[in-house]
Amino acid sequence: MHIKILGSGCANCHTLAARAREAVTNLGLDAEIEAVTDYPTIVGYGVMTTPALVVDERVVLSGRVPTTDQVAHLLTDR
Amino acid sequence: MRADEPAGSLRGAPAWRTAARRAGPPVTVVLAWCAAYLANEPLWDLVVYDLLGLDRDSRVGGGIHFFLYDSIKIALLLAGIIFLATVARSFLSLERTRALLGGRREGAANLAAAVLGVATPFCSCSAVPAFIGFVASGVPLGVTLSFLIASPLVNEIAIVMLYGIPGFGIKIAALYVASGLIIATVAGFVLGRICPSRWVESFVFQATLRGVPVVAGQRLTWGDRVALGREEVARVLRKIWPYLLVGIMAGAVIHSWAPEDLIARWAGPDNPFAPLVAVLLGVPLYSNAAGIQPVVEALHQNGMAMGTLLAFMMSVVALSLPEMILLRRVLKPQLLATFAAVVAAGILATGYLFNAIL
């Protein structure tokens, strides 16, 4: 599984990245987490509100910071 | 799973009991909020004047009372406003706003963008992706700028706080909203006319949109919206309390120590340069709409003219260095400078207008 965190590096993005890492550990998934800070790439996903969560090249959430449980839910329920 | 579905144990219970149990916590919170708001002034009257024995008309007594009373009042107002605004805004999203603005001609679209700039949930950390997203999907540059100007300029916190200042009321709050919208509309329109797109970093136009945009409002339940509101209140209060305390302290000092005739003489209705000085002072100052409010209230009580006051407040909240640094990623320095100059000129004109008519 390939997880990307889209965002310019603001506090919200760091929080989302931390929660995604936590969710991956809790679920025992084999996933790679990557932070994307490059604006053209972010917009390329059709995302205008950061932070956004991309799982295997699909945008599953944008514009808010979910709880760890919600991230876990997004990762499993696809 | 839907968050607002009744829990299993409640299933089969009479409908009114389920409704009552679900309405219980929100009603309690609303009542507690009202009680705290009403008790605020009598409480500090009692503590500062009766228990501590300070004189109501003395500088120290008045200043301490102003500080304590204003801190609680502003914290309560903020929590209420941010919560309501966040829940209301969860019905609109930046993606939906972009769809509404896409492909429209300049002019009326500038006004629409200004109104949507106020209503759309938007944090300045998203300013750059929003700018690229708008421009890349065909929203004209000037219309996009109207959106970006209105968003910080007309602020729901400032609206309610202006309304709450004694002697301001609905009239000043409405004047503030109307003038903010006009400034954003006109400034965006003017910038759309005069600024060539070569002043925008070229990668903006090369950005291509792919993928299906996530519409944030679609899958939210009422439980989600309430949770969003609560999180936003906590987040904003955590972020702005230093501004707030400094603002309230400055307000208390102005309230008690600034010589009234000095402000009235230098920044009163008779000084033709007052709005100019207010804007020049306000642009480099950066505060939050909530932090500047106690200062506005105290300056008003000490005789500053209303137009000067509004111009000062708008220039503090509308143009800030952190946002300029962010926008520099997509706008070249020439456009950035023109942007700041046009917005400042609009604010200045508003100041003079209100000084003349009020």
Coordinates of C-alpha atoms in Angstrom, one line a residue:
Chain A
M1 CA 0.0 0.0 0.0
H2 CA 1.3 3.4 -0.9
I3 CA 0.1 6.4 1.2
K4 CA 0.7 10.0 0.3
I5 CA 0.1 13.0 2.5
L6 CA -0.5 16.1 0.4
G7 CA 0.2 19.5 2.0
S8 CA 2.7 22.3 2.1
G9 CA 4.2 21.3 5.4
C10 CA 1.8 23.1 7.8
A11 CA 0.9 21.8 11.2
N12 CA -2.2 20.1 10.0
C13 CA -0.2 18.0 7.5
H14 CA 2.2 16.8 10.2
T15 CA -0.7 15.8 12.3
L16 CA -2.3 13.9 9.5
A17 CA 1.0 12.1 8.7
A18 CA 1.5 11.2 12.3
R19 CA -2.1 9.8 12.5
A20 CA -1.6 7.9 9.3
R21 CA 1.6 6.3 10.6
E22 CA -0.2 5.4 13.8
A23 CA -3.2 3.9 11.9
V24 CA -0.8 1.8 9.7
T25 CA 1.0 0.5 12.9
N26 CA -2.3 -0.3 14.6
L27 CA -3.6 -2.2 11.6
G28 CA -0.3 -4.0 11.0
L29 CA -0.3 -2.9 7.4
D30 CA 2.7 -3.0 5.1
A31 CA 2.5 0.6 3.8
E32 CA 4.9 3.2 2.6
I33 CA 4.1 6.8 3.7
E34 CA 5.3 9.7 1.6
A35 CA 4.8 13.5 2.1
V36 CA 4.1 15.5 -1.0
T37 CA 4.8 19.2 -0.7
D38 CA 5.1 20.2 -4.3
Y39 CA 2.2 22.4 -5.3
P40 CA 1.7 21.4 -8.9
T41 CA 1.7 17.7 -7.8
I42 CA -0.9 18.5 -5.1
V43 CA -3.2 20.3 -7.5
G44 CA -2.6 17.5 -10.0
Y45 CA -4.7 15.2 -7.7
G46 CA -7.6 17.7 -7.9
V47 CA -7.0 18.7 -4.3
M48 CA -7.4 22.4 -3.3
T49 CA -7.7 22.1 0.5
T50 CA -4.8 20.6 2.4
P51 CA -4.1 18.4 4.1
A52 CA -5.2 15.5 1.8
L53 CA -4.8 11.8 2.1
V54 CA -4.0 9.7 -1.0
V55 CA -4.1 5.9 -0.9
D56 CA -2.7 4.0 -3.9
E57 CA -3.1 7.1 -6.1
R58 CA -6.7 7.7 -5.0
V59 CA -7.7 10.8 -3.0
V60 CA -9.7 9.6 0.0
L61 CA -9.9 12.7 2.1
S62 CA -9.1 16.4 1.8
G63 CA -9.4 19.6 3.8
R64 CA -9.5 18.3 7.3
V65 CA -7.5 16.3 9.8
P66 CA -9.3 13.0 10.7
T67 CA -8.8 11.0 13.9
T68 CA -6.6 8.0 13.9
D69 CA -9.7 5.8 13.8
Q70 CA -11.1 7.6 10.8
V71 CA -7.8 7.1 9.0
A72 CA -7.8 3.4 9.8
H73 CA -11.4 3.2 8.5
L74 CA -10.3 5.0 5.3
L75 CA -7.4 2.6 4.8
T76 CA -9.4 -0.6 5.3
D77 CA -12.7 0.3 3.8
R78 CA -11.9 0.8 0.2
Chain B
M1 CA -21.6 3.7 10.2
R2 CA -23.6 6.8 10.8
A3 CA -22.6 8.8 13.8
D4 CA -26.1 10.2 14.5
E5 CA -27.8 6.8 14.6
P6 CA -29.2 5.9 18.0
A7 CA -27.1 3.6 20.0
G8 CA -28.3 0.0 20.2
S9 CA -29.6 0.2 23.8
L10 CA -31.9 3.0 22.8
R11 CA -33.6 1.1 20.0
G12 CA -37.2 0.4 20.8
A13 CA -37.4 3.2 23.3
P14 CA -40.2 5.8 22.7
A15 CA -39.2 8.3 20.1
W16 CA -39.5 11.3 22.4
R17 CA -37.2 9.8 24.9
T18 CA -34.6 9.1 22.2
A19 CA -35.0 12.7 20.9
A20 CA -34.7 14.1 24.4
R21 CA -31.6 12.1 25.2
R22 CA -29.9 13.2 22.0
A23 CA -30.9 16.8 22.5
G24 CA -29.8 16.8 26.1
P25 CA -26.0 17.6 25.8
P26 CA -26.4 20.4 23.2
V27 CA -29.2 22.1 25.2
T28 CA -27.0 21.9 28.3
V29 CA -24.1 23.5 26.5
V30 CA -26.3 26.3 25.1
L31 CA -27.8 27.1 28.5
A32 CA -24.3 27.0 30.2
W33 CA -23.0 29.4 27.5
C34 CA -25.9 31.9 28.0
A35 CA -25.5 31.7 31.8
A36 CA -21.8 32.4 31.6
Y37 CA -22.3 35.3 29.2
L38 CA -25.0 36.9 31.3
A39 CA -23.1 36.4 34.6
N40 CA -19.8 37.8 33.2
E41 CA -20.2 41.5 33.9
P42 CA -22.0 41.2 37.4
L43 CA -19.3 38.7 38.4
W44 CA -16.4 41.0 37.7
D45 CA -18.3 44.0 39.2
L46 CA -18.5 42.0 42.3
V47 CA -14.9 40.7 42.3
V48 CA -13.1 43.9 41.2
Y49 CA -15.2 46.6 42.8
D50 CA -16.8 45.0 45.8
L51 CA -14.4 42.2 46.9
L52 CA -11.1 43.9 45.9
G53 CA -12.5 47.4 46.8
L54 CA -11.1 49.1 43.7
D55 CA -12.7 52.3 42.5
R56 CA -14.9 52.0 39.4
D57 CA -13.6 55.3 38.0
S58 CA -10.0 54.8 38.8
R59 CA -7.5 53.8 36.1
V60 CA -6.3 50.6 37.8
G61 CA -9.9 49.5 38.7
G62 CA -11.4 50.3 35.3
G63 CA -8.4 48.7 33.5
I64 CA -8.5 45.4 35.5
H65 CA -12.2 45.2 35.1
F66 CA -12.0 45.8 31.4
F67 CA -9.3 43.1 31.0
L68 CA -11.1 40.4 33.0
Y69 CA -14.5 41.1 31.6
D70 CA -13.3 41.4 28.0
S71 CA -11.2 38.2 28.1
I72 CA -14.2 36.1 29.2
K73 CA -16.6 37.9 26.9
I74 CA -14.4 37.5 23.8
A75 CA -13.6 33.8 24.6
L76 CA -17.3 33.0 24.9
L77 CA -18.3 34.9 21.8
L78 CA -15.4 33.3 19.8
A79 CA -16.3 29.8 20.8
G80 CA -20.0 30.4 19.9
I81 CA -19.3 32.1 16.5
I82 CA -16.6 29.7 15.4
F83 CA -18.7 26.7 16.2
L84 CA -21.8 28.0 14.4
A85 CA -19.8 29.3 11.4
T86 CA -17.9 26.0 11.0
V87 CA -21.1 23.9 11.1
A88 CA -22.8 26.3 8.6
R89 CA -19.7 26.2 6.3
S90 CA -19.5 22.4 6.3
F91 CA -22.3 22.6 3.7
L92 CA -20.1 24.4 1.3
S93 CA -16.7 23.4 0.0
L94 CA -13.9 25.0 -2.0
E95 CA -14.6 22.5 -4.8
R96 CA -18.2 23.5 -5.0
T97 CA -17.3 27.2 -5.0
R98 CA -14.9 26.6 -7.8
A99 CA -17.6 24.9 -9.8
L100 CA -19.9 27.9 -9.2
L101 CA -17.3 30.4 -10.4
G102 CA -15.8 28.4 -13.3
G103 CA -16.3 29.9 -16.8
R104 CA -18.0 33.0 -15.6
R105 CA -17.2 36.5 -17.0
E106 CA -15.6 39.1 -14.8
G107 CA -17.8 41.7 -13.2
A108 CA -20.7 39.9 -11.5
A109 CA -18.4 37.0 -11.0
N110 CA -16.1 39.2 -8.8
L111 CA -19.0 39.9 -6.5
A112 CA -20.0 36.3 -6.4
A113 CA -16.4 35.3 -5.6
A114 CA -16.2 37.9 -2.8
V115 CA -19.4 36.5 -1.2
L116 CA -18.2 32.9 -1.6
G117 CA -14.9 34.0 -0.2
V118 CA -16.7 34.8 3.1
A119 CA -18.9 31.7 3.0
T120 CA -16.5 29.0 2.0
P121 CA -14.5 27.1 4.6
F122 CA -11.0 28.2 3.9
C123 CA -7.7 28.4 5.8
S124 CA -4.9 30.6 4.5
C125 CA -2.6 27.6 4.5
S126 CA -4.7 26.4 1.5
A127 CA -4.3 29.7 -0.3
V128 CA -1.8 28.4 -2.8
P129 CA -3.4 25.1 -3.8
A130 CA -6.8 27.0 -4.0
F131 CA -5.3 29.7 -6.2
I132 CA -3.8 27.1 -8.6
G133 CA -6.9 25.0 -8.6
F134 CA -9.1 28.0 -9.4
V135 CA -6.9 29.4 -12.2
A136 CA -6.1 25.9 -13.7
S137 CA -9.9 25.2 -14.0
G138 CA -10.6 28.4 -15.8
V139 CA -11.7 30.9 -13.1
P140 CA -10.4 34.3 -14.3
L141 CA -7.4 35.7 -12.4
G142 CA -9.2 38.7 -11.1
V143 CA -12.2 36.6 -9.9
T144 CA -9.8 34.3 -8.0
L145 CA -8.1 37.4 -6.4
S146 CA -11.6 38.7 -5.3
F147 CA -12.0 35.4 -3.5
L148 CA -8.6 35.5 -1.9
I149 CA -9.1 39.2 -0.8
A150 CA -12.6 38.7 0.7
S151 CA -11.7 35.6 2.6
P152 CA -9.6 37.2 5.4
L153 CA -11.1 40.7 5.0
V154 CA -14.7 39.9 5.9
N155 CA -14.3 37.8 8.9
E156 CA -17.3 36.2 10.8
I157 CA -15.4 36.8 14.1
A158 CA -15.0 40.5 13.3
I159 CA -18.7 40.8 12.2
V160 CA -20.1 39.5 15.5
M161 CA -17.5 41.3 17.6
L162 CA -18.2 44.7 16.0
Y163 CA -21.9 44.0 16.5
G164 CA -21.2 43.4 20.2
I165 CA -19.3 46.6 20.9
P166 CA -21.5 49.0 22.8
G167 CA -22.8 51.7 20.4
F168 CA -21.9 49.8 17.2
G169 CA -24.7 47.4 16.7
I170 CA -26.1 46.1 13.4
K171 CA -25.3 49.3 11.5
I172 CA -21.6 49.2 11.8
A173 CA -21.4 45.4 11.4
A174 CA -23.4 45.8 8.1
L175 CA -21.2 48.7 6.9
Y176 CA -18.2 46.5 7.6
V177 CA -19.5 43.6 5.6
A178 CA -20.7 45.7 2.7
S179 CA -17.5 47.7 2.4
G180 CA -15.4 44.6 2.7
L181 CA -17.3 42.9 -0.2
I182 CA -17.1 46.0 -2.3
I183 CA -13.3 46.3 -1.7
A184 CA -12.8 42.7 -2.7
T185 CA -15.0 42.9 -5.7
V186 CA -13.5 46.2 -7.1
A187 CA -9.9 45.3 -6.2
G188 CA -10.2 41.9 -7.9
F189 CA -11.8 43.5 -11.0
V190 CA -9.2 46.2 -11.2
L191 CA -6.4 43.6 -10.8
G192 CA -8.0 41.4 -13.5
R193 CA -7.9 44.4 -15.9
I194 CA -4.4 45.6 -15.2
C195 CA -2.4 42.6 -14.3
P196 CA -1.1 40.5 -17.1
S197 CA -0.9 36.8 -16.5
R198 CA 2.9 36.9 -17.0
W199 CA 3.0 38.2 -13.4
V200 CA 1.9 34.8 -12.3
E201 CA 4.4 32.0 -11.9
S202 CA 4.2 30.0 -15.1
F203 CA 3.9 26.6 -13.4
V204 CA 0.3 27.6 -12.3
F205 CA -0.8 27.4 -15.9
Q206 CA 0.9 24.1 -16.5
A207 CA -0.8 22.5 -13.6
T208 CA -3.3 20.0 -14.9
L209 CA -6.2 18.6 -12.9
R210 CA -6.7 14.9 -12.8
G211 CA -8.5 12.6 -10.5
V212 CA -11.9 13.1 -9.0
P213 CA -12.1 16.0 -6.5
V214 CA -13.3 15.0 -3.1
V215 CA -16.4 16.9 -2.2
A216 CA -16.0 17.4 1.5
G217 CA -19.6 18.1 2.3
Q218 CA -21.1 15.1 0.7
R219 CA -20.6 12.4 3.2
L220 CA -20.9 14.4 6.5
T221 CA -23.5 13.5 9.0
W222 CA -24.8 16.0 11.6
G223 CA -22.5 14.2 14.2
D224 CA -19.5 14.9 11.9
R225 CA -20.5 18.6 11.5
V226 CA -20.8 19.1 15.3
A227 CA -17.4 17.3 15.7
L228 CA -15.9 19.6 13.1
G229 CA -17.2 22.7 14.9
R230 CA -15.9 21.5 18.2
E231 CA -12.4 20.7 16.8
E232 CA -12.3 24.1 15.0
V233 CA -13.1 26.0 18.2
A234 CA -10.3 24.2 20.1
R235 CA -7.9 24.7 17.2
V236 CA -8.6 28.4 16.7
L237 CA -8.6 29.3 20.4
R238 CA -5.3 27.4 20.8
K239 CA -3.8 29.3 17.9
I240 CA -5.0 32.8 18.7
W241 CA -4.9 33.2 22.5
P242 CA -1.6 35.0 22.6
Y243 CA -3.0 37.6 20.1
L244 CA -6.1 37.8 22.1
L245 CA -4.3 38.5 25.4
V246 CA -2.0 41.1 23.9
G247 CA -5.1 42.7 22.2
I248 CA -7.1 42.8 25.4
M249 CA -4.1 44.2 27.4
A250 CA -3.5 46.9 24.8
G251 CA -7.3 47.6 24.9
A252 CA -7.2 47.9 28.7
V253 CA -4.2 50.2 28.6
I254 CA -5.9 52.5 25.9
H255 CA -9.1 52.3 27.8
S256 CA -7.6 53.6 31.0
W257 CA -4.4 55.5 30.3
A258 CA -4.6 57.0 26.8
P259 CA -5.5 60.6 27.1
E260 CA -8.8 61.0 25.4
D261 CA -8.2 64.4 23.8
L262 CA -4.9 63.1 22.3
I263 CA -6.6 60.4 20.2
A264 CA -9.6 62.6 19.4
R265 CA -7.2 65.4 18.3
W266 CA -4.9 63.2 16.2
A267 CA -7.3 60.5 15.0
G268 CA -10.6 62.2 15.4
P269 CA -12.9 63.4 12.6
D270 CA -11.0 66.7 12.1
N271 CA -7.7 65.2 11.0
P272 CA -7.8 64.6 7.2
F273 CA -4.7 62.4 7.4
A274 CA -6.0 60.1 10.1
P275 CA -7.2 57.2 7.8
L276 CA -3.9 57.3 5.9
V277 CA -1.9 57.0 9.0
A278 CA -4.2 54.2 10.3
V279 CA -3.7 52.2 7.1
L280 CA 0.0 52.7 7.1
L281 CA 0.2 51.6 10.7
G282 CA -2.3 48.7 10.1
V283 CA -0.7 47.0 7.1
P284 CA 2.6 45.9 8.8
L285 CA 0.7 45.0 12.0
Y286 CA -0.6 41.5 12.0
S287 CA -3.2 40.3 14.3
N288 CA -6.2 38.2 14.3
A289 CA -9.7 39.7 13.9
A290 CA -10.4 38.7 17.5
G291 CA -7.2 40.1 18.8
I292 CA -7.8 43.6 17.3
Q293 CA -11.3 43.9 18.6
P294 CA -10.5 45.1 22.2
V295 CA -8.2 47.7 20.7
V296 CA -11.0 48.9 18.3
E297 CA -13.4 49.1 21.2
A298 CA -11.0 51.1 23.4
L299 CA -10.0 53.5 20.5
H300 CA -13.7 54.1 19.8
Q301 CA -14.5 55.0 23.4
N302 CA -11.6 57.4 23.3
G303 CA -13.0 59.3 20.3
M304 CA -11.4 57.8 17.2
A305 CA -13.5 58.5 14.1
M306 CA -15.4 55.5 12.8
G307 CA -14.0 55.5 9.3
T308 CA -10.4 55.7 10.6
L309 CA -11.2 52.8 13.0
L310 CA -12.7 50.5 10.3
A311 CA -9.8 51.3 8.0
F312 CA -7.3 50.4 10.8
M313 CA -9.0 47.2 11.6
M314 CA -9.4 46.1 7.9
S315 CA -5.7 46.8 7.1
V316 CA -4.6 44.8 10.1
V317 CA -6.7 41.7 9.2
A318 CA -6.6 41.9 5.4
L319 CA -3.0 42.2 4.5
S320 CA -0.5 40.1 6.5
L321 CA 3.1 39.2 5.9
P322 CA 2.6 35.4 6.4
E323 CA -0.1 35.4 3.6
M324 CA 2.1 37.5 1.3
I325 CA 5.0 35.0 1.7
L326 CA 2.6 32.1 0.9
L327 CA 1.2 33.9 -2.2
R328 CA 4.8 34.8 -3.4
R329 CA 5.0 31.1 -4.4
V330 CA 2.4 31.8 -7.2
L331 CA 2.5 35.5 -7.7
K332 CA 5.5 37.5 -9.0
P333 CA 6.7 40.4 -6.9
Q334 CA 5.1 43.0 -9.2
L335 CA 1.7 41.4 -8.9
L336 CA 2.1 41.0 -5.2
A337 CA 3.0 44.7 -4.7
T338 CA 0.1 45.8 -6.9
F339 CA -2.2 43.4 -5.0
A340 CA -1.2 45.0 -1.7
A341 CA -1.5 48.5 -3.1
V342 CA -4.9 48.1 -4.6
V343 CA -6.3 46.5 -1.4
A344 CA -4.8 49.2 0.8
A345 CA -6.2 51.9 -1.5
G346 CA -9.7 50.3 -1.2
I347 CA -9.5 50.3 2.5
L348 CA -8.3 53.9 2.6
A349 CA -11.2 55.0 0.4
T350 CA -13.6 53.2 2.8
G351 CA -12.1 55.0 5.7
Y352 CA -12.5 58.4 4.1
L353 CA -16.1 57.6 3.0
F354 CA -17.2 56.6 6.4
N355 CA -15.5 59.6 8.1
A356 CA -17.5 61.8 5.6
I357 CA -20.9 60.2 6.0
L358 CA -21.0 59.0 9.6

